[in-house]
Amino acid sequence: MDKNQVYQDVLNHYSSAAKATDADYSKKVAEAFGYSEAELTSIPKDANLGLSCGNPLALAKLKEGETVIDFGSGAGFDVFLAAKSIGSTGKAIGVDMNQVGYPLDLDMLERANKNKEAAKAENVSFVESRITDVKLPDATADCIISNCVVNLVPEAEKQLVFNEMYRLLKPGGRVAISDILARKELPPEIRNDMALYVGCVAGASQISAYQQYFRNAGFADAVMVDTNSDLNIYTTARTDGEGIPCCGGTDSCNTPKPKAKNVDYNEWAGSFKIYAVKA
């Protein structure tokens, strides 16, 4: 796939998600991936768009006063939860892309900043940037989190994401992310299906490739654990099939219907917890 077309389609898809509202769907998805009722009610109601594939904060173990960066922060879901763990002396920074020539994604950053105002979260900020080239100084973060975003980066640029993680972490800093990885090699009818790409499946890397990205960036190793979560929640949680902010829901978010019909997401991909430390 052409990388510029991939970015365009991803932006269109998630701009649509930023405008959509289906609180019941978003709650079901978040709960399916480990978020508690207490967590979901503690953040602005418009921060959860149902785009998760895990709960990276359960792995991050954030501490008071730390700086955390969220790669692909969307409307701020994990950023606002992180802000509560790091306290007033910490910093929670969300990074979301918004590039000249792709104006639709303005909706996502605008929504995130409105949520910040609603939450009165003084320790939260949002940065307009692709996660392949983050506009922040070296050694900024104690922890980097991400939730179902790295799989959306075109394969030709995925290594840049891991390079940025390494650059932005302080020595001893950690990566704690949730992402969808391929269980086996994806066939062309899935790999080349843009609806399944923006739905977080077609762009998923295999475990061995993901490990190599970490090593190439400078990390000694990474621990990856399959959560065995049901990825079909993206379709079973849907109510009307229209305008739902989805990760895997393929008939919504203004994306075309996939060529691969009746895809069982669990057959091809899984939700993984991923952890690495910068030496």
Short mmCIF file of C-alpha atoms in Angstrom, two decimals:
data_model
loop_
_atom_site.label_atom_id
_atom_site.label_comp_id
_atom_site.label_asym_id
_atom_site.label_seq_id
_atom_site.Cartn_x
_atom_site.Cartn_y
_atom_site.Cartn_z
CA MET A 1 0.00 0.00 0.00
CA ASP A 2 1.15 3.55 -0.69
CA LYS A 3 2.14 5.07 2.66
CA ASN A 4 0.62 8.48 1.90
CA GLN A 5 -2.69 6.86 1.03
CA VAL A 6 -2.52 4.85 4.25
CA TYR A 7 -2.03 8.01 6.31
CA GLN A 8 -4.88 9.73 4.45
CA ASP A 9 -7.29 6.84 5.05
CA VAL A 10 -6.30 6.47 8.69
CA LEU A 11 -6.85 10.19 9.27
CA ASN A 12 -10.23 10.11 7.57
CA HIS A 13 -11.25 7.08 9.61
CA TYR A 14 -10.26 8.51 12.98
CA SER A 15 -11.57 11.96 12.20
CA SER A 16 -14.91 10.26 11.73
CA ALA A 17 -14.39 8.46 15.04
CA ALA A 18 -13.74 11.79 16.76
CA LYS A 19 -17.13 13.08 15.61
CA ALA A 20 -19.06 9.91 16.42
CA THR A 21 -20.69 9.25 19.77
CA ASP A 22 -21.81 5.83 20.95
CA ALA A 23 -21.12 5.71 24.67
CA ASP A 24 -22.53 2.22 25.09
CA TYR A 25 -20.27 0.79 22.37
CA SER A 26 -17.18 2.59 23.73
CA LYS A 27 -17.87 1.36 27.26
CA LYS A 28 -18.29 -2.26 26.13
CA VAL A 29 -15.02 -2.19 24.19
CA ALA A 30 -13.07 -0.58 27.03
CA GLU A 31 -14.41 -3.04 29.60
CA ALA A 32 -13.61 -5.97 27.30
CA PHE A 33 -9.96 -4.89 27.36
CA GLY A 34 -9.65 -4.48 31.12
CA TYR A 35 -10.78 -0.99 32.07
CA SER A 36 -12.84 -0.76 35.26
CA GLU A 37 -16.07 1.10 35.81
CA ALA A 38 -14.21 3.39 38.22
CA GLU A 39 -11.63 4.28 35.56
CA LEU A 40 -14.26 4.96 32.91
CA THR A 41 -16.27 7.27 35.13
CA SER A 42 -13.20 9.21 36.32
CA ILE A 43 -12.38 10.82 32.95
CA PRO A 44 -14.27 13.13 30.57
CA LYS A 45 -17.14 11.23 28.97
CA ASP A 46 -15.99 12.13 25.45
CA ALA A 47 -12.45 10.78 25.94
CA ASN A 48 -13.33 7.12 25.37
CA LEU A 49 -14.04 6.47 21.69
CA GLY A 50 -13.95 2.68 21.82
CA LEU A 51 -10.56 2.49 20.09
CA SER A 52 -8.69 0.36 22.63
CA CYS A 53 -7.22 -3.11 22.19
CA GLY A 54 -5.87 -3.36 25.73
CA ASN A 55 -5.08 -1.37 28.86
CA PRO A 56 -1.43 -0.22 28.76
CA LEU A 57 -1.78 1.58 32.09
CA ALA A 58 -2.18 -1.74 33.89
CA LEU A 59 1.29 -2.59 32.62
CA ALA A 60 2.90 0.85 32.97
CA LYS A 61 2.70 1.06 36.80
CA LEU A 62 3.06 4.84 36.72
CA LYS A 63 4.43 6.68 39.74
CA GLU A 64 3.93 10.12 41.24
CA GLY A 65 5.96 12.77 39.45
CA GLU A 66 6.74 10.77 36.30
CA THR A 67 6.44 12.01 32.73
CA VAL A 68 4.46 9.75 30.42
CA ILE A 69 3.96 10.10 26.66
CA ASP A 70 1.00 8.47 24.90
CA PHE A 71 1.72 7.62 21.25
CA GLY A 72 -1.53 8.12 19.32
CA SER A 73 -3.51 9.67 22.16
CA GLY A 74 -6.74 10.33 20.26
CA ALA A 75 -9.27 12.12 22.44
CA GLY A 76 -7.09 11.61 25.52
CA PHE A 77 -8.55 8.43 27.03
CA ASP A 78 -5.31 6.97 28.45
CA VAL A 79 -3.73 10.41 28.94
CA PHE A 80 -6.36 11.45 31.47
CA LEU A 81 -6.10 8.15 33.32
CA ALA A 82 -2.30 8.45 33.38
CA ALA A 83 -2.57 12.00 34.72
CA LYS A 84 -4.33 10.72 37.82
CA SER A 85 -1.49 8.28 38.56
CA ILE A 86 1.39 10.75 38.16
CA GLY A 87 -0.18 13.54 40.17
CA SER A 88 0.30 17.30 39.91
CA THR A 89 4.09 17.01 39.76
CA GLY A 90 4.00 14.67 36.78
CA LYS A 91 3.31 15.31 33.12
CA ALA A 92 1.02 13.37 30.78
CA ILE A 93 1.67 14.22 27.13
CA GLY A 94 -0.54 12.99 24.32
CA VAL A 95 0.83 12.79 20.77
CA ASP A 96 -1.59 12.67 17.86
CA MET A 97 -0.99 13.43 14.20
CA ASN A 98 -2.45 16.48 12.54
CA GLN A 99 -0.58 17.51 9.42
CA VAL A 100 -1.16 20.28 6.89
CA GLY A 101 -2.92 18.67 3.97
CA TYR A 102 -4.87 16.30 6.22
CA PRO A 103 -7.17 18.75 8.02
CA LEU A 104 -9.79 16.20 9.05
CA ASP A 105 -7.75 15.12 12.06
CA LEU A 106 -8.18 18.55 13.61
CA ASP A 107 -11.37 17.11 15.07
CA MET A 108 -9.44 14.63 17.24
CA LEU A 109 -7.03 17.17 18.74
CA GLU A 110 -9.83 19.66 19.21
CA ARG A 111 -11.83 17.04 21.09
CA ALA A 112 -8.80 16.16 23.24
CA ASN A 113 -8.23 19.77 24.23
CA LYS A 114 -11.90 20.27 25.02
CA ASN A 115 -11.70 17.21 27.25
CA LYS A 116 -8.65 18.73 28.95
CA GLU A 117 -10.65 21.87 29.73
CA ALA A 118 -13.53 19.78 31.07
CA ALA A 119 -11.19 17.75 33.27
CA LYS A 120 -9.23 20.82 34.41
CA ALA A 121 -6.15 18.65 33.98
CA GLU A 122 -3.21 21.00 34.47
CA ASN A 123 -0.67 18.19 34.10
CA VAL A 124 -1.94 17.20 30.64
CA SER A 125 -0.82 18.52 27.26
CA PHE A 126 -1.23 17.43 23.65
CA VAL A 127 1.35 17.60 20.87
CA GLU A 128 0.51 17.66 17.17
CA SER A 129 2.88 15.13 15.62
CA ARG A 130 3.21 11.81 13.89
CA ILE A 131 4.61 9.13 16.17
CA THR A 132 7.34 8.53 13.59
CA ASP A 133 8.79 11.99 14.27
CA VAL A 134 7.67 13.36 17.63
CA LYS A 135 8.22 17.05 18.32
CA LEU A 136 9.66 16.57 21.82
CA PRO A 137 13.26 16.62 23.16
CA ASP A 138 15.40 13.54 23.76
CA ALA A 139 15.05 11.78 27.14
CA THR A 140 11.72 13.40 27.96
CA ALA A 141 9.78 10.44 29.33
CA ASP A 142 9.92 7.92 32.14
CA CYS A 143 7.32 5.83 30.33
CA ILE A 144 5.79 5.62 26.87
CA ILE A 145 2.34 4.11 26.45
CA SER A 146 0.29 3.42 23.34
CA ASN A 147 -3.02 1.70 22.69
CA CYS A 148 -3.73 0.05 19.34
CA VAL A 149 -1.89 2.64 17.24
CA VAL A 150 1.48 1.27 16.10
CA ASN A 151 -0.26 -1.25 13.83
CA LEU A 152 -1.71 1.68 11.87
CA VAL A 153 1.71 3.01 10.83
CA PRO A 154 2.73 1.98 7.28
CA GLU A 155 5.16 -0.93 7.38
CA ALA A 156 7.88 1.09 5.65
CA GLU A 157 7.88 3.54 8.58
CA LYS A 158 7.19 1.30 11.58
CA GLN A 159 10.85 1.18 12.62
CA LEU A 160 10.78 4.96 13.06
CA VAL A 161 8.17 4.58 15.82
CA PHE A 162 10.46 2.37 17.90
CA ASN A 163 13.41 4.65 17.24
CA GLU A 164 11.36 7.53 18.63
CA MET A 165 10.41 5.52 21.71
CA TYR A 166 14.07 4.87 22.44
CA ARG A 167 15.06 8.50 21.81
CA LEU A 168 12.33 9.95 23.99
CA LEU A 169 12.88 7.66 26.98
CA LYS A 170 15.24 8.51 29.80
CA PRO A 171 17.80 5.80 30.68
CA GLY A 172 15.86 3.13 32.56
CA GLY A 173 12.61 4.35 31.04
CA ARG A 174 10.03 1.83 29.92
CA VAL A 175 7.62 1.11 27.10
CA ALA A 176 4.22 -0.27 28.09
CA ILE A 177 1.88 -0.63 25.14
CA SER A 178 -1.09 -2.58 23.88
CA ASP A 179 -1.17 -3.44 20.21
CA ILE A 180 -2.64 -5.91 17.77
CA LEU A 181 -0.13 -8.39 16.35
CA ALA A 182 -0.64 -10.98 13.64
CA ARG A 183 -0.79 -14.61 14.81
CA LYS A 184 0.34 -15.80 11.37
CA GLU A 185 1.13 -14.41 7.95
CA LEU A 186 -1.84 -12.48 6.61
CA PRO A 187 -3.13 -13.43 3.14
CA PRO A 188 -3.26 -10.75 0.41
CA GLU A 189 -7.04 -10.39 0.62
CA ILE A 190 -6.64 -9.21 4.23
CA ARG A 191 -3.28 -7.42 3.94
CA ASN A 192 -4.50 -5.30 1.02
CA ASP A 193 -7.93 -4.48 2.42
CA MET A 194 -7.94 -0.83 3.53
CA ALA A 195 -11.06 -1.27 5.67
CA LEU A 196 -9.26 -3.97 7.63
CA TYR A 197 -6.13 -1.80 7.74
CA VAL A 198 -7.82 1.12 9.45
CA GLY A 199 -9.59 -1.55 11.52
CA CYS A 200 -6.19 -2.46 13.05
CA VAL A 201 -5.84 -5.93 11.51
CA ALA A 202 -4.28 -5.69 8.04
CA GLY A 203 -1.35 -3.57 9.29
CA ALA A 204 -0.51 -5.83 12.23
CA SER A 205 3.10 -7.04 12.43
CA GLN A 206 4.06 -10.57 13.38
CA ILE A 207 5.72 -11.07 16.77
CA SER A 208 9.18 -11.72 15.33
CA ALA A 209 9.08 -8.49 13.32
CA TYR A 210 7.94 -6.50 16.35
CA GLN A 211 10.82 -7.91 18.41
CA GLN A 212 13.24 -6.90 15.67
CA TYR A 213 11.92 -3.35 15.62
CA PHE A 214 12.74 -3.07 19.33
CA ARG A 215 16.22 -4.52 18.89
CA ASN A 216 17.00 -2.28 15.94
CA ALA A 217 16.03 0.76 18.00
CA GLY A 218 18.44 -0.19 20.80
CA PHE A 219 16.26 -2.07 23.30
CA ALA A 220 17.84 -5.29 24.57
CA ASP A 221 14.56 -7.15 24.32
CA ALA A 222 10.82 -6.84 24.72
CA VAL A 223 8.29 -9.02 26.52
CA MET A 224 5.13 -9.73 24.54
CA VAL A 225 2.15 -11.53 26.01
CA ASP A 226 -1.03 -12.48 24.19
CA THR A 227 -3.98 -11.39 26.33
CA ASN A 228 -6.34 -13.74 24.46
CA SER A 229 -8.93 -10.98 24.43
CA ASP A 230 -11.81 -11.36 22.00
CA LEU A 231 -11.16 -9.00 19.09
CA ASN A 232 -14.60 -9.72 17.70
CA ILE A 233 -15.90 -7.34 20.39
CA TYR A 234 -15.48 -4.63 17.75
CA THR A 235 -18.41 -6.10 15.84
CA THR A 236 -20.44 -7.80 18.58
CA ALA A 237 -20.59 -4.57 20.62
CA ARG A 238 -22.05 -2.61 17.74
CA THR A 239 -25.63 -1.45 17.97
CA ASP A 240 -26.62 0.19 14.70
CA GLY A 241 -23.58 -0.28 12.47
CA GLU A 242 -23.46 3.39 11.57
CA GLY A 243 -20.89 5.96 12.62
CA ILE A 244 -19.48 3.90 15.46
CA PRO A 245 -15.95 4.82 16.58
CA CYS A 246 -14.34 1.47 15.98
CA CYS A 247 -11.00 -0.17 15.83
CA GLY A 248 -12.09 -3.34 14.13
CA GLY A 249 -15.69 -2.57 13.17
CA THR A 250 -15.47 -2.60 9.38
CA ASP A 251 -18.82 -1.24 8.25
CA SER A 252 -18.59 2.03 10.16
CA CYS A 253 -16.36 5.08 10.57
CA ASN A 254 -16.90 5.99 6.91
CA THR A 255 -14.64 3.18 5.70
CA PRO A 256 -15.50 0.84 2.84
CA LYS A 257 -16.74 -2.66 3.53
CA PRO A 258 -13.86 -5.14 3.50
CA LYS A 259 -13.22 -7.48 0.63
CA ALA A 260 -12.63 -10.31 3.10
CA LYS A 261 -16.15 -11.16 4.29
CA ASN A 262 -17.03 -12.46 7.76
CA VAL A 263 -13.50 -12.13 9.08
CA ASP A 264 -12.88 -13.75 12.45
CA TYR A 265 -10.32 -11.31 13.89
CA ASN A 266 -9.17 -13.82 16.50
CA GLU A 267 -8.03 -16.26 13.83
CA TRP A 268 -5.58 -13.81 12.33
CA ALA A 269 -4.57 -11.44 15.12
CA GLY A 270 -4.46 -10.95 18.86
CA SER A 271 -4.24 -8.20 21.45
CA PHE A 272 -0.78 -8.20 23.04
CA LYS A 273 0.73 -6.57 26.12
CA ILE A 274 4.23 -5.35 25.25
CA TYR A 275 6.91 -4.18 27.68
CA ALA A 276 10.49 -3.04 27.15
CA VAL A 277 13.11 -1.06 29.10
CA LYS A 278 15.78 1.31 27.81
CA ALA A 279 19.08 0.31 29.37
#
